[in-house]
JSON list of C-alpha atoms in Angstrom, two decimals:
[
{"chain": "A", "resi": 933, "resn": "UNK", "atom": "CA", "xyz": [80.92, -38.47, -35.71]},
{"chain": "A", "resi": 934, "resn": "UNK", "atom": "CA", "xyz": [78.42, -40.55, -34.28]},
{"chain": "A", "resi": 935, "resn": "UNK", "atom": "CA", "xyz": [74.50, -39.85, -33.92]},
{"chain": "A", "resi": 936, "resn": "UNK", "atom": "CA", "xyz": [75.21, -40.68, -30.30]},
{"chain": "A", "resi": 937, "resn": "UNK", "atom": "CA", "xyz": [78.10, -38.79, -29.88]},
{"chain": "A", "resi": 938, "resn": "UNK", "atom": "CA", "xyz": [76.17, -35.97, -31.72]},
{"chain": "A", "resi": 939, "resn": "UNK", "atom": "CA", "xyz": [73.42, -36.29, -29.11]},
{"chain": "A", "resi": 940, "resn": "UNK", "atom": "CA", "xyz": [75.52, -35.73, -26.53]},
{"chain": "A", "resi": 941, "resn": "UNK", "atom": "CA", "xyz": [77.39, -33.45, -27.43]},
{"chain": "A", "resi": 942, "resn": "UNK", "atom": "CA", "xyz": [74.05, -31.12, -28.15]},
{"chain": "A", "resi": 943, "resn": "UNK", "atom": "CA", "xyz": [72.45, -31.92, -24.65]},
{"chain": "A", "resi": 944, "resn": "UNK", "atom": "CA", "xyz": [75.84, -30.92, -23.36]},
{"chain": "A", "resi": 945, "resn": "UNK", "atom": "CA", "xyz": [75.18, -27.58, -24.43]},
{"chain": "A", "resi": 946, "resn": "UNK", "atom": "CA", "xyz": [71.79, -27.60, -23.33]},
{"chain": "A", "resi": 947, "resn": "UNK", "atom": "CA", "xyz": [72.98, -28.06, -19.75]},
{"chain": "A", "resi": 948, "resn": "UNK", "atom": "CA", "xyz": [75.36, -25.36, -20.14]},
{"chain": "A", "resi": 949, "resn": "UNK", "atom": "CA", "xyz": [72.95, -23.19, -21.28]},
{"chain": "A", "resi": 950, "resn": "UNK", "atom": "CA", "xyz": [69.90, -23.75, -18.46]},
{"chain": "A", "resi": 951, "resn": "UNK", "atom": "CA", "xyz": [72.96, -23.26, -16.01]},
{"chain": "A", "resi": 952, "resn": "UNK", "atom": "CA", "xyz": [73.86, -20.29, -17.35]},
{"chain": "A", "resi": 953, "resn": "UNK", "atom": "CA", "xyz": [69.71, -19.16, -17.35]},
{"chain": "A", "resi": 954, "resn": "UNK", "atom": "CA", "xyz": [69.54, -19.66, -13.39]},
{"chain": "A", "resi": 955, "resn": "UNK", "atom": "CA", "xyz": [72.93, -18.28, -12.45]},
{"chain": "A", "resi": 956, "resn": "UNK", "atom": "CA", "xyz": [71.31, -15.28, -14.46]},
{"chain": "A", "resi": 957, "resn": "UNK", "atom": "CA", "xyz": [67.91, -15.26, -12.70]},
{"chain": "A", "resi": 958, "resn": "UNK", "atom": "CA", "xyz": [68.94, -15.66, -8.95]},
{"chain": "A", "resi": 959, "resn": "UNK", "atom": "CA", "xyz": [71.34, -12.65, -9.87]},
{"chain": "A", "resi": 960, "resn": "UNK", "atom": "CA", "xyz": [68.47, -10.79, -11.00]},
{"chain": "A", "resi": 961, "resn": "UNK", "atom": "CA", "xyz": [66.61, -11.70, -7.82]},
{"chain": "A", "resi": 962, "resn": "UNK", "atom": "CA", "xyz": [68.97, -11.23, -5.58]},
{"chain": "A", "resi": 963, "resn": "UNK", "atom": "CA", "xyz": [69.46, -7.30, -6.08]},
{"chain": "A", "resi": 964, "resn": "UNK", "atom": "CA", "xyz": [66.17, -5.62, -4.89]},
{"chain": "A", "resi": 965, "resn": "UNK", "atom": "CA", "xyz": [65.06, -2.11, -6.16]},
{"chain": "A", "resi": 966, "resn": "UNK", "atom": "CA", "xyz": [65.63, 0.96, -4.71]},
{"chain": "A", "resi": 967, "resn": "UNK", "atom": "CA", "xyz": [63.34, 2.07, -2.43]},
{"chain": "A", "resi": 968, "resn": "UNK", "atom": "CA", "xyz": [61.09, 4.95, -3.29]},
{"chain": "A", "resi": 969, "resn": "UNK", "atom": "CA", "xyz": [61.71, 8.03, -2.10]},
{"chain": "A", "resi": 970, "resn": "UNK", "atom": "CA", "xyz": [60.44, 9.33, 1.37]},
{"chain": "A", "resi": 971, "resn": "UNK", "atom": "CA", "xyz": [57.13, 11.86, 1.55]},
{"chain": "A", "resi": 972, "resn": "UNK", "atom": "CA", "xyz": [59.97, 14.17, 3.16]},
{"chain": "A", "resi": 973, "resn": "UNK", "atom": "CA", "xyz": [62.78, 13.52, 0.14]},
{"chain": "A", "resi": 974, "resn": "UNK", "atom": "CA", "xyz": [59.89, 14.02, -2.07]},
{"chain": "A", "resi": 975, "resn": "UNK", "atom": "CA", "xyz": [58.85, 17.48, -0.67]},
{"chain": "A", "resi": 976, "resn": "UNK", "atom": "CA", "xyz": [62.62, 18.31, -0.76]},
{"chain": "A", "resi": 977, "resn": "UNK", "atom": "CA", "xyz": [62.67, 17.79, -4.16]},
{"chain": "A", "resi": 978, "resn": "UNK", "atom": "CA", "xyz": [59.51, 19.49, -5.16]},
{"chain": "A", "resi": 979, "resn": "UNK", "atom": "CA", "xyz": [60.64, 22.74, -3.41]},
{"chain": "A", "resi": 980, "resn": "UNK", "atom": "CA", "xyz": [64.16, 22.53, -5.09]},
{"chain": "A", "resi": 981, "resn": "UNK", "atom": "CA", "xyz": [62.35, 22.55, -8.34]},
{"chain": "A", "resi": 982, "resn": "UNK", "atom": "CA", "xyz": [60.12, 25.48, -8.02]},
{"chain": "A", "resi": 983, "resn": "UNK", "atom": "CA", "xyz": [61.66, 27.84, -5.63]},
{"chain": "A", "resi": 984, "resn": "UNK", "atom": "CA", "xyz": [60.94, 31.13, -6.43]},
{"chain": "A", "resi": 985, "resn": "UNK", "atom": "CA", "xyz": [62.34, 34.43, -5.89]},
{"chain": "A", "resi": 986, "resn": "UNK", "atom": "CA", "xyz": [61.32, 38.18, -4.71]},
{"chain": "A", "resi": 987, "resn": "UNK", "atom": "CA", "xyz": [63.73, 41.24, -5.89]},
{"chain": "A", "resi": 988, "resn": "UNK", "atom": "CA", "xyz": [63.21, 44.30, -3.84]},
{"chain": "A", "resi": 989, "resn": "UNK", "atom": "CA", "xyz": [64.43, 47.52, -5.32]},
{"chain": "A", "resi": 990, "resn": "UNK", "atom": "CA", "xyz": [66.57, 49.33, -3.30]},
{"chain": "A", "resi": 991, "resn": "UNK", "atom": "CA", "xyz": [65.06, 52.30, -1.60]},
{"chain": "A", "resi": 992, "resn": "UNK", "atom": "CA", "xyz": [61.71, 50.60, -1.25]},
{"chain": "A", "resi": 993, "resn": "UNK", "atom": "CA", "xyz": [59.69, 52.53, 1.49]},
{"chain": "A", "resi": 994, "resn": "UNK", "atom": "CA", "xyz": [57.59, 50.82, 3.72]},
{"chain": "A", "resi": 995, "resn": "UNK", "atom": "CA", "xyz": [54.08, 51.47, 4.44]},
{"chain": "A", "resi": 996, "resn": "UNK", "atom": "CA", "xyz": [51.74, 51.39, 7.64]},
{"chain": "A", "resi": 997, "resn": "UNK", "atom": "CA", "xyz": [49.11, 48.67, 7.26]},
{"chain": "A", "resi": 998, "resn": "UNK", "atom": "CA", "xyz": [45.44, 49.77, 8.84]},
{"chain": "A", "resi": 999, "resn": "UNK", "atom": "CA", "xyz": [43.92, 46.29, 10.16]},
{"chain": "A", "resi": 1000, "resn": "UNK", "atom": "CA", "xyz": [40.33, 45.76, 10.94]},
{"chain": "A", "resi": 1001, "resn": "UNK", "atom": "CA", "xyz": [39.34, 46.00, 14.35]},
{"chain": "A", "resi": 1002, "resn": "UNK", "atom": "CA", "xyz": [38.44, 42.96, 16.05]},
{"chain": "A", "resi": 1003, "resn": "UNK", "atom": "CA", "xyz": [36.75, 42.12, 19.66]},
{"chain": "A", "resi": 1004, "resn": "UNK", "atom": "CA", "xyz": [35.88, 39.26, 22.16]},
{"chain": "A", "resi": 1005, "resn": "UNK", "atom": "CA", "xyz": [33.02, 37.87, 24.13]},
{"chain": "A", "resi": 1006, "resn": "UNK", "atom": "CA", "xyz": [33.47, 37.70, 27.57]},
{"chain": "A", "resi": 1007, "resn": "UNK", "atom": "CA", "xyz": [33.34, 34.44, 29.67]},
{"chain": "A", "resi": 1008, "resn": "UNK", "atom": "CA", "xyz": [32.57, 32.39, 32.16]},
{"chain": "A", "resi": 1009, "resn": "UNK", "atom": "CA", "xyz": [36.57, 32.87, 33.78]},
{"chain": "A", "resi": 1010, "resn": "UNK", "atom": "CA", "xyz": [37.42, 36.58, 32.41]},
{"chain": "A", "resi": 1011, "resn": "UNK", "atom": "CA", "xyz": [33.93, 37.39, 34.11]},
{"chain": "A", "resi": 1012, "resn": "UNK", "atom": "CA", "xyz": [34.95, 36.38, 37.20]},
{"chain": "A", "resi": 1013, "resn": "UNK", "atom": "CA", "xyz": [38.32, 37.30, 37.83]},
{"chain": "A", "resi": 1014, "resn": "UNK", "atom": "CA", "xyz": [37.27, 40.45, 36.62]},
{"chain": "A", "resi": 1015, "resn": "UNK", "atom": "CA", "xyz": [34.80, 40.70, 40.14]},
{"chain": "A", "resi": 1016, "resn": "UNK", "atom": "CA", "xyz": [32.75, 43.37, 39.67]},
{"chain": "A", "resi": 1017, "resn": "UNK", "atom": "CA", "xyz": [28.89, 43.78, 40.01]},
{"chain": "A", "resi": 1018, "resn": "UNK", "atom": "CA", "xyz": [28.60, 44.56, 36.34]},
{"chain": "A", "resi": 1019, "resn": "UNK", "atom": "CA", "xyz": [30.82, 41.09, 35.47]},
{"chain": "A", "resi": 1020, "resn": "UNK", "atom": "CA", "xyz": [28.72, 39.17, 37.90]},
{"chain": "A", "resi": 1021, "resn": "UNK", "atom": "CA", "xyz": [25.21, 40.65, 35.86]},
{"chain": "A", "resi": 1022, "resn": "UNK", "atom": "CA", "xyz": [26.71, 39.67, 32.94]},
{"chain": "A", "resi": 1023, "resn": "UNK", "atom": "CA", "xyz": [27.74, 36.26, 34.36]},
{"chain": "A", "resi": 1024, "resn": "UNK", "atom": "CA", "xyz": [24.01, 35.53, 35.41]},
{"chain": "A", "resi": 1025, "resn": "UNK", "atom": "CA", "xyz": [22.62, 36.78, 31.06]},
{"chain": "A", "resi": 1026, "resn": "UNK", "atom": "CA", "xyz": [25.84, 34.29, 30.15]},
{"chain": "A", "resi": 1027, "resn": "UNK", "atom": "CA", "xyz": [24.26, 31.21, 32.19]},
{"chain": "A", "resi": 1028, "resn": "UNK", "atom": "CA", "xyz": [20.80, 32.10, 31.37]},
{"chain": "A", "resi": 1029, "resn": "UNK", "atom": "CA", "xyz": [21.67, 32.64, 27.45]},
{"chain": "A", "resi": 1030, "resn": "UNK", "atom": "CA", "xyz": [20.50, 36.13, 27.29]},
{"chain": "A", "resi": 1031, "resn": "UNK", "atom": "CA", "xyz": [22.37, 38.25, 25.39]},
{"chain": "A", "resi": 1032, "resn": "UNK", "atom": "CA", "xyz": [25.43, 40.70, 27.00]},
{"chain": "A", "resi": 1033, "resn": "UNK", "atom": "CA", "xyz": [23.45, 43.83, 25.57]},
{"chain": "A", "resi": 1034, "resn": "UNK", "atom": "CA", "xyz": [24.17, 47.14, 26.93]},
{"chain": "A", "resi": 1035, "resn": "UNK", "atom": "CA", "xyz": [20.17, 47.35, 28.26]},
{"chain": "A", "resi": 1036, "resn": "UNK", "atom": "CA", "xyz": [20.37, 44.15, 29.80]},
{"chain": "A", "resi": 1037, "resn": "UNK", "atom": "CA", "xyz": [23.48, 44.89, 31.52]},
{"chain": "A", "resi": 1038, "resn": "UNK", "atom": "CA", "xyz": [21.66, 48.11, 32.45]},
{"chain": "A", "resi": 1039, "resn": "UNK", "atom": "CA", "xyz": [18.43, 46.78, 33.83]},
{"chain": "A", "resi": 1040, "resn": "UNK", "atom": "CA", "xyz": [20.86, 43.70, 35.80]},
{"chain": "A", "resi": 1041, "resn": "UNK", "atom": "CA", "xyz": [22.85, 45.96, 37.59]},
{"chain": "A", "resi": 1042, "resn": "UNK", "atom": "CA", "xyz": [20.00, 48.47, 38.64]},
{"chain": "A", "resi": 1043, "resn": "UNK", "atom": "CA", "xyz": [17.83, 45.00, 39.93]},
{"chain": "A", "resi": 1044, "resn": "UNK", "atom": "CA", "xyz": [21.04, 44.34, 42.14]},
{"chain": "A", "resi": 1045, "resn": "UNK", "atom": "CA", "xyz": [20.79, 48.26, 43.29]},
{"chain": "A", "resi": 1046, "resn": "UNK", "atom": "CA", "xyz": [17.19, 47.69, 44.18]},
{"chain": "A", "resi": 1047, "resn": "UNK", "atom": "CA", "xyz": [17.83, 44.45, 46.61]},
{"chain": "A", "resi": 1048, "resn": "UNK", "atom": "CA", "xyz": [21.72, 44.43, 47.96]},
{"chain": "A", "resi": 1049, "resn": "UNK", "atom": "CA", "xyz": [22.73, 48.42, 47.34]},
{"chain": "A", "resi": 1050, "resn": "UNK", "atom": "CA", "xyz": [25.69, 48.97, 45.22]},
{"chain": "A", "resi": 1051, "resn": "UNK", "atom": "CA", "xyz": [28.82, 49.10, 48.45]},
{"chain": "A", "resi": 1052, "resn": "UNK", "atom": "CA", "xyz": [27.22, 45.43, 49.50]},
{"chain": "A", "resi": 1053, "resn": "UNK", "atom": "CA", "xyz": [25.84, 43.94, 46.03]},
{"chain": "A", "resi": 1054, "resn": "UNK", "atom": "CA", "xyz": [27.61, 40.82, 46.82]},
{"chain": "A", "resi": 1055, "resn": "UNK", "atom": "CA", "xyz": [25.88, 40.32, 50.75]},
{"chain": "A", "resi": 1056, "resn": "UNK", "atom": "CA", "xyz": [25.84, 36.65, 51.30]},
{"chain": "A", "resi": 1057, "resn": "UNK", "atom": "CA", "xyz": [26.97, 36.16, 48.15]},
{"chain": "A", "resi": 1058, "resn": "UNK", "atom": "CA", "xyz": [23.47, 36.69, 46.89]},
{"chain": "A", "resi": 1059, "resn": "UNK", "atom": "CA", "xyz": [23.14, 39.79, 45.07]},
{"chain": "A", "resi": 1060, "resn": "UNK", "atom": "CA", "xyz": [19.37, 39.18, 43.97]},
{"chain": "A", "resi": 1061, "resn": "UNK", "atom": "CA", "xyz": [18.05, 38.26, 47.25]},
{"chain": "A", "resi": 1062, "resn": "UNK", "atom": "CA", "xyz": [17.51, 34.87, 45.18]},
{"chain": "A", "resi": 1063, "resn": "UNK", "atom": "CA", "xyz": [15.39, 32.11, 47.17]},
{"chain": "A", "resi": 1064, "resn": "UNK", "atom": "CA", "xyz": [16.58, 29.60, 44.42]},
{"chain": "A", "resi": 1065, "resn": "UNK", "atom": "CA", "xyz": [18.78, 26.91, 46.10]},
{"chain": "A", "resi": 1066, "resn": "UNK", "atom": "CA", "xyz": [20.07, 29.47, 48.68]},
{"chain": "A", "resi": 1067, "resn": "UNK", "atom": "CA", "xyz": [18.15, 27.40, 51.71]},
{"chain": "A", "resi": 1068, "resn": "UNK", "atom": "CA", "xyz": [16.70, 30.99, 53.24]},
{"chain": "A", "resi": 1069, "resn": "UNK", "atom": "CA", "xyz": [13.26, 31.87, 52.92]},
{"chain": "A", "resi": 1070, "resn": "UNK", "atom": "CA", "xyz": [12.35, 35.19, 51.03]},
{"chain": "A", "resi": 1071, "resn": "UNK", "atom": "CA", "xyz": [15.47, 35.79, 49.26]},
{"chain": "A", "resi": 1072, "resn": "UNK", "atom": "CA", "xyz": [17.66, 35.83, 52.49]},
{"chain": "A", "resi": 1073, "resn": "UNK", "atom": "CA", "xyz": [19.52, 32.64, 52.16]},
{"chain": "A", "resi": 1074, "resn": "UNK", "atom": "CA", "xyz": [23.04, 32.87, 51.17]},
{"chain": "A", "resi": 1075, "resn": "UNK", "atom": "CA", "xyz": [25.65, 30.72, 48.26]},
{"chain": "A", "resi": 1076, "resn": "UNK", "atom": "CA", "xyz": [28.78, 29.02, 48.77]},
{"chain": "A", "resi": 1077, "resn": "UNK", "atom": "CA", "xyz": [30.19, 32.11, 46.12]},
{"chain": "A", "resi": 1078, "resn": "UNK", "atom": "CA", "xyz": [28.71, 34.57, 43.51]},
{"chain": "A", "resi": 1079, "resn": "UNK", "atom": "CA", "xyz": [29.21, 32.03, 40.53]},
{"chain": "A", "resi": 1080, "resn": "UNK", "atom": "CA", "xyz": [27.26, 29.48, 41.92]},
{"chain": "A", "resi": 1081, "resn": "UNK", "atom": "CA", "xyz": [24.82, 32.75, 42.69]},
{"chain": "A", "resi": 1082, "resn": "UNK", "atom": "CA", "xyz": [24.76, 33.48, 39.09]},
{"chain": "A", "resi": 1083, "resn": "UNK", "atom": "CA", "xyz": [24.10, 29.84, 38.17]},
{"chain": "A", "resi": 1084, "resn": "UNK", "atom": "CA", "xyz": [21.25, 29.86, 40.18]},
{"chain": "A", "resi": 1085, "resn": "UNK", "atom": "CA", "xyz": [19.57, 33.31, 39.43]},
{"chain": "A", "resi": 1086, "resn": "UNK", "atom": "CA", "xyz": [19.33, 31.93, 36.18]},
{"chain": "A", "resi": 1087, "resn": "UNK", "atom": "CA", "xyz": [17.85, 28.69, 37.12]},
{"chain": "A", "resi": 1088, "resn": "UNK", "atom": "CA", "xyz": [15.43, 30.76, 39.40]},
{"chain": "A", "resi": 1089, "resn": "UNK", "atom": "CA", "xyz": [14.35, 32.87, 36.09]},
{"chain": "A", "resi": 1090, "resn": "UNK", "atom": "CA", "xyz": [13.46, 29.78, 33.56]},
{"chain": "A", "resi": 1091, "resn": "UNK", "atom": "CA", "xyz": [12.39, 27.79, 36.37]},
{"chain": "A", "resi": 1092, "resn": "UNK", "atom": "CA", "xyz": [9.22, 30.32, 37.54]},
{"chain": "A", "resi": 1093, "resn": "UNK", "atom": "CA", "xyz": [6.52, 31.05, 34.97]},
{"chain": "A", "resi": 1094, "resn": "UNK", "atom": "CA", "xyz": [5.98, 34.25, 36.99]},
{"chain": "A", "resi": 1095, "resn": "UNK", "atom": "CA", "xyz": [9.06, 35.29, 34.97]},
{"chain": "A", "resi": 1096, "resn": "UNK", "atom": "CA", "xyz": [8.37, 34.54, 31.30]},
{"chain": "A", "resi": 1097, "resn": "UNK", "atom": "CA", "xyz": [8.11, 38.58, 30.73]},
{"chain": "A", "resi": 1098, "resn": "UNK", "atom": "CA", "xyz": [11.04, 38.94, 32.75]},
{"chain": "A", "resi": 1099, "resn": "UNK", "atom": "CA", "xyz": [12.73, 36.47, 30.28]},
{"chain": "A", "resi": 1100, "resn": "UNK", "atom": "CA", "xyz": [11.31, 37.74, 27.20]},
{"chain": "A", "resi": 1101, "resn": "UNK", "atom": "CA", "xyz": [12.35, 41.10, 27.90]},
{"chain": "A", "resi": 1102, "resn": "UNK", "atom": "CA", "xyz": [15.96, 39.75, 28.24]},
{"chain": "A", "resi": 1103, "resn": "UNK", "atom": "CA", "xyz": [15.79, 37.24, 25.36]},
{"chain": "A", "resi": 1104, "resn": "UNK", "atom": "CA", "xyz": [15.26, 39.61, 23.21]},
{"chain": "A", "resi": 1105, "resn": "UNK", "atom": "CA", "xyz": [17.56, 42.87, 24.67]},
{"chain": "A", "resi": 1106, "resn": "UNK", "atom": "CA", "xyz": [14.34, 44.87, 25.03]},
{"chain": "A", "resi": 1107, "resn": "UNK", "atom": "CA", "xyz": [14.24, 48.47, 26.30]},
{"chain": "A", "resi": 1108, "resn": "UNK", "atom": "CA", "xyz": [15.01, 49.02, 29.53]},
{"chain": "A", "resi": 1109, "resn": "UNK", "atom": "CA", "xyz": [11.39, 50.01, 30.75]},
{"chain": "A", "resi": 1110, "resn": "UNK", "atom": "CA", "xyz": [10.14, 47.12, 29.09]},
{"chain": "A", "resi": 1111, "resn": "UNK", "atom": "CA", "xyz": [11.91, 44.91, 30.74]},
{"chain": "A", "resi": 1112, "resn": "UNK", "atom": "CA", "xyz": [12.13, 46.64, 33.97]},
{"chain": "A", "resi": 1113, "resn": "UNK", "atom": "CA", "xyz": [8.24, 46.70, 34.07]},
{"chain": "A", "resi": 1114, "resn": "UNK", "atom": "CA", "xyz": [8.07, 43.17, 33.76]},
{"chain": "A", "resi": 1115, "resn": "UNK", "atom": "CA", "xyz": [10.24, 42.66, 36.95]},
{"chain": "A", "resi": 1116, "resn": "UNK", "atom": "CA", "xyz": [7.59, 44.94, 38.92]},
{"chain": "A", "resi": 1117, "resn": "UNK", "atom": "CA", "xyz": [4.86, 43.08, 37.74]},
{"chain": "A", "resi": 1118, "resn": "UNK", "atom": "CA", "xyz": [6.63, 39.35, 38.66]},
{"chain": "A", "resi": 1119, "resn": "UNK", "atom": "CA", "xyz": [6.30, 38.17, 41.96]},
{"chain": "A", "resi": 1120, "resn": "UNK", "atom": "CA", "xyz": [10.34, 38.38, 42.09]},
{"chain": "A", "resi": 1121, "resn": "UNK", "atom": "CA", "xyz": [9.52, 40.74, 45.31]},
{"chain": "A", "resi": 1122, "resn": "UNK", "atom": "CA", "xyz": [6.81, 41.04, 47.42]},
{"chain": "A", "resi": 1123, "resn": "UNK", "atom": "CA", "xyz": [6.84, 44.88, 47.38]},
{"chain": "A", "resi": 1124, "resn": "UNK", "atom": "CA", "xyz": [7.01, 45.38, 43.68]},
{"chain": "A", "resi": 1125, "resn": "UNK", "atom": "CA", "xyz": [9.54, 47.88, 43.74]},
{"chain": "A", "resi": 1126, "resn": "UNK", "atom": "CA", "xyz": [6.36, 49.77, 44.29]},
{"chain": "A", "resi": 1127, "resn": "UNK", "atom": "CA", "xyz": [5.81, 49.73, 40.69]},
{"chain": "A", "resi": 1128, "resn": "UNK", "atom": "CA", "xyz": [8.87, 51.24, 40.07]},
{"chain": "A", "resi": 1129, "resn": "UNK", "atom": "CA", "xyz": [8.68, 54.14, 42.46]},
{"chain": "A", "resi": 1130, "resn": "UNK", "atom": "CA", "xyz": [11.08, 52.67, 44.25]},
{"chain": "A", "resi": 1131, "resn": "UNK", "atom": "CA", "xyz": [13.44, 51.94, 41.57]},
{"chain": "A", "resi": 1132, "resn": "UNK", "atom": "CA", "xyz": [16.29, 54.23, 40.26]},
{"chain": "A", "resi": 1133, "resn": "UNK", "atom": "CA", "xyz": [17.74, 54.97, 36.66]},
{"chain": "A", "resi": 1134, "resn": "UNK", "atom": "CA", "xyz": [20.77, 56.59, 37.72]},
{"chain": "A", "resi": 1135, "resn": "UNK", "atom": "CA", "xyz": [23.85, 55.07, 36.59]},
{"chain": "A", "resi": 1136, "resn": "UNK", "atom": "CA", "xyz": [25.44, 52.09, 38.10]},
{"chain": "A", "resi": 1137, "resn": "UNK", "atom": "CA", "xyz": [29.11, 52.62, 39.22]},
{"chain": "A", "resi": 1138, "resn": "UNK", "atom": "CA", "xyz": [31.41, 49.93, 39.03]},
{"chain": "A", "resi": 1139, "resn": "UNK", "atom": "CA", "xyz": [31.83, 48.34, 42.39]},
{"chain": "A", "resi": 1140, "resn": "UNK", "atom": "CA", "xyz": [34.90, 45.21, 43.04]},
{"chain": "A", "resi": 1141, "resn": "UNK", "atom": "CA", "xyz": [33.53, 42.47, 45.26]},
{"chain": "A", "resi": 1142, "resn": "UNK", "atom": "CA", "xyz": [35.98, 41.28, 48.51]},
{"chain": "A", "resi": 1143, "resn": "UNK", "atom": "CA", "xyz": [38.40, 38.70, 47.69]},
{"chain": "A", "resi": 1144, "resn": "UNK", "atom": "CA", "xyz": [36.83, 35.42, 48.93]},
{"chain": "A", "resi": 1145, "resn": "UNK", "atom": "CA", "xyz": [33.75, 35.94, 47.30]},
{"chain": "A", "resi": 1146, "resn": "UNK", "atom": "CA", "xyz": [34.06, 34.05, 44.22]}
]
């Protein structure tokens, strides 16, 4: 055999052989990977390999379980559909940020005694006799209902430095005669109260406004 014919026969082979190589890598190529599996598949499969289980012997009595008691602040929409003079006080200590303490709830609802009477608190939807954006001179202007009433007692107590006792007292749930001494003293009313002679202690009954009114 020739050296040529040996030469050709070897790049011959060679040919065969890169053919061969690509057929081989486009094939490889050409089949993608499986995809990974999904965050739910994966979850799946997780569970499936450490599920657990809980025997119960038979006969097992139950038992009663004793929670702890739990309660909830009232606000600005449970305190008015509930209606009442005592919701309405605690409306006005919710706007102002004073606290819903029993003596400030006390002291609120005896003030409204002392200027609307307890069967007409709500009187032109101003239970305070509040001059405060009620367009009546000495307390005897009226509000379009008792929340925007409450809004504006409020307003009426921080906005007056007459009333920093008054607010103090309130702030920080004072005594009742503490606080109640301070609204004497504060030029809230013209009369006083008569420094408190005119001002009862008895308790205040729980009294529904008209529908309407708020």
């Amino acid at each position: 055999m020739s050296r040529r014919q040996i030469y050709s026969r070897h790049r011959n082979v060679l040919a065969v052989g890169a053919g061969v190589a690509a057929v081989s890598l486009v094939a490889l190529t050409a089949v993608a990977p499986p995809a990974p599996p999904t965050r739910g598949e994966r979850i799946d499969a997780f569970l499936t390999d450490n599920a657990q289980s809980v025997a119960v012997p038979e006969g097992l009595a139950g038992s009663a379980v004793t929670r702890d008691a739990f309660s909830v602040t009232a606000g600005y929409t449970s305190l008015s559909a509930g209606g009442t003079n005592h919701d309405w006080a605690k409306l006005v200590l919710l706007y102002a940020e004073f606290p819903l303490s029993e003596s400030n709830v006390t002291v609120f609802t005896r003030w409204m005694r002392q200027e609307n009477g307890t069967d007409d608190w709500w009187n032109r939807n101003n239970p305070l006799n509040n001059g405060w954006g009620s367009g009546g001179g000495a307390g005897l202007g009226s509000y379009a209902n008792l929340d925007i009433a409450a809004q504006n007692a409020a307003k009426a107590l921080h906005g007056n430095p007459g009333y920093a006792a008054i607010v103090a007292g309130f702030e920080t749930s004072a005594p009742t005669s503490q606080i109640e001494q301070a609204i004497w003293a504060s030029p809230w009313a013209t009369s006083h109260y008569a420094n408190g002679a005119h001002w009862s202690s008895r308790e205040v009954p729980v009294v529904t406004s008209p529908e309407g009114t708020w």
